Amino acid sequence: MIPYGRQDISQADVDAVIAVLQSDFLTQGPAVLAFEEAVKSACGVCHAVAVSNATAALHIACLALGVGPGDHVWTSPITFVASANCALYCGADVDFVDIDAGTFNMSPERLAEKLDSAKREGRLPKVVIPVHLAGQSCDMAALHALAQRYGFRIIEDASHAVGAAYRDEPVGNCRYSDIAVFSFHPVKIVTTGEGGIALTNDPALAAQMALLRTHGVTRDERLMEGESHGPWYNEQVTLGFNYRMTDMQAALGTSQMSRLRAFVDKRREIAARYDHAFANQPFTVQAQNPDTRSSYHLYIIHVRRADAALRREVFEDLRRRGLGVNLHYIPVYLQRFYRRLGFQPGLCPAAEDYYAGAISIPLYPGLSDGDQATVIDAVIAAVRQ
Ligand SMILES: *Cc1c(COP(=O)(O)O)cnc(C)c1O
């Protein structure tokens, strides 16, 4: 089976982890600081808070922005459930903004319309979470302009977009957002096994997220309200969590970050070959906005909707041919749990059209030319049938 994604671990990665195992620190220590520095310098951002996974990063990002009961948080329906769950963790309400039918990212036009009616109804969102699907940045300048106009904050769910660029600057520099989040799950661009990071240029948000990462407990006197009891004194100033990353994970991450450019270049090379091979086929591929440079976490094809059963047939045929194809994603509000919250089919028609035809095909740095040729032939044959 050729999987849809796979990590790439070098001997240098292995050595970096072993070195930590033989050092004084296992959990959050000097290797986490070094990893945060590596991500900051790759992205050109001022502050980084490494955590146990991107779901945790989204959670503390929402909390740092003050999301709580009575607040509204909006995200894309075409994402992993974590982009929406983070708002529910904070007791807020979540809602979904439909996607652009070409790029599959949150549509600035649909967002503008939804904001307009929300304003009239007095239920504007506190935070909007755009998702850079498959590694292609959303139209951040347009989203930022709406944030200025309607007064909401932006958390970029950039889980797929480590190493991507928007308008010739790295995704993660937070030029158009308050906070950006990366995931380091093994199928993503670089991995720490499990891991995530929250990036921001705002020192107060960074300090709050760092506090929330370790139980809300601080040893920093500037953050304390009470009198010190002595040199042992620490103070819990808010309700936090244990969302720390380990030094083993961080060492793996720093070693992986040194190959970020090579990883993304290889992914883009493979994607370009797919683009070329699929140029005149009876299916479409994710449209690329010329302002963006995707990191190609995923390569998504879209089988036209004319025949609703077609996608299932093509999908099953590709699996029979030994391709570990996948589907990213079921619209979040169609998940059973969200249906129980009252969401109904029909909420986001473009997202539902997308869902009816989308298939993610294999793409990862270690995909050989021969395996890619097999994938290309199988996809063309399966759709033709
Ligand atoms: C993977 C992913 C997450 C969650 O990442 P974890 O590190 O597994 O918690 C969140 N959002 C999106 C879009 C993802 O793909």
mmCIF file of C-alpha atoms and ligand atoms in Angstrom, residues 53-55 58 79-80 82-83 131 157 159-160 183-185 188 194-195 329, ligand 1:
data_model
loop_
_atom_site.group_PDB
_atom_site.id
_atom_site.type_symbol
_atom_site.label_atom_id
_atom_site.label_comp_id
_atom_site.label_asym_id
_atom_site.label_seq_id
_atom_site.Cartn_x
_atom_site.Cartn_y
_atom_site.Cartn_z
ATOM 1 C CA ASN A 53 -0.017 19.012 20.014
ATOM 2 C CA ALA A 54 -1.729 21.549 17.765
ATOM 3 C CA THR A 55 -5.093 20.903 19.420
ATOM 4 C CA LEU A 58 -5.551 26.029 19.413
ATOM 5 C CA THR A 79 -10.924 21.035 8.438
ATOM 6 C CA PHE A 80 -9.970 18.569 11.122
ATOM 7 C CA ALA A 82 -9.874 20.262 16.334
ATOM 8 C CA SER A 83 -10.251 23.689 14.620
ATOM 9 C CA VAL A 131 -7.484 26.924 7.967
ATOM 10 C CA ASP A 157 -4.849 27.053 11.844
ATOM 11 C CA SER A 159 -1.308 22.916 10.847
ATOM 12 C CA HIS A 160 -0.763 21.989 7.167
ATOM 13 C CA SER A 183 0.988 20.788 13.994
ATOM 14 C CA PHE A 184 3.908 18.367 14.118
ATOM 15 C CA HIS A 185 1.874 15.155 13.852
ATOM 16 C CA LYS A 188 2.350 16.849 8.620
ATOM 17 C CA GLU A 194 3.053 14.569 18.645
ATOM 18 C CA GLY A 195 3.494 18.310 18.913
ATOM 19 C CA TYR A 329 -12.408 16.286 5.386
HETATM 20 C C1 LIG B 1 -3.609 17.847 12.388
HETATM 21 C C2 LIG B 1 -4.509 19.017 12.525
HETATM 22 C C3 LIG B 1 -4.872 19.575 13.765
HETATM 23 C C4 LIG B 1 -4.539 18.947 15.071
HETATM 24 O O1 LIG B 1 -3.205 18.686 15.196
HETATM 25 P P1 LIG B 1 -2.669 17.761 16.386
HETATM 26 O O2 LIG B 1 -1.222 18.159 16.459
HETATM 27 O O3 LIG B 1 -2.863 16.346 15.949
HETATM 28 O O4 LIG B 1 -3.419 18.104 17.609
HETATM 29 C C5 LIG B 1 -5.639 20.729 13.778
HETATM 30 N N1 LIG B 1 -6.058 21.291 12.632
HETATM 31 C C6 LIG B 1 -5.769 20.774 11.430
HETATM 32 C C7 LIG B 1 -6.255 21.463 10.207
HETATM 33 C C8 LIG B 1 -5.001 19.607 11.342
HETATM 34 O O5 LIG B 1 -4.741 19.070 10.144
#
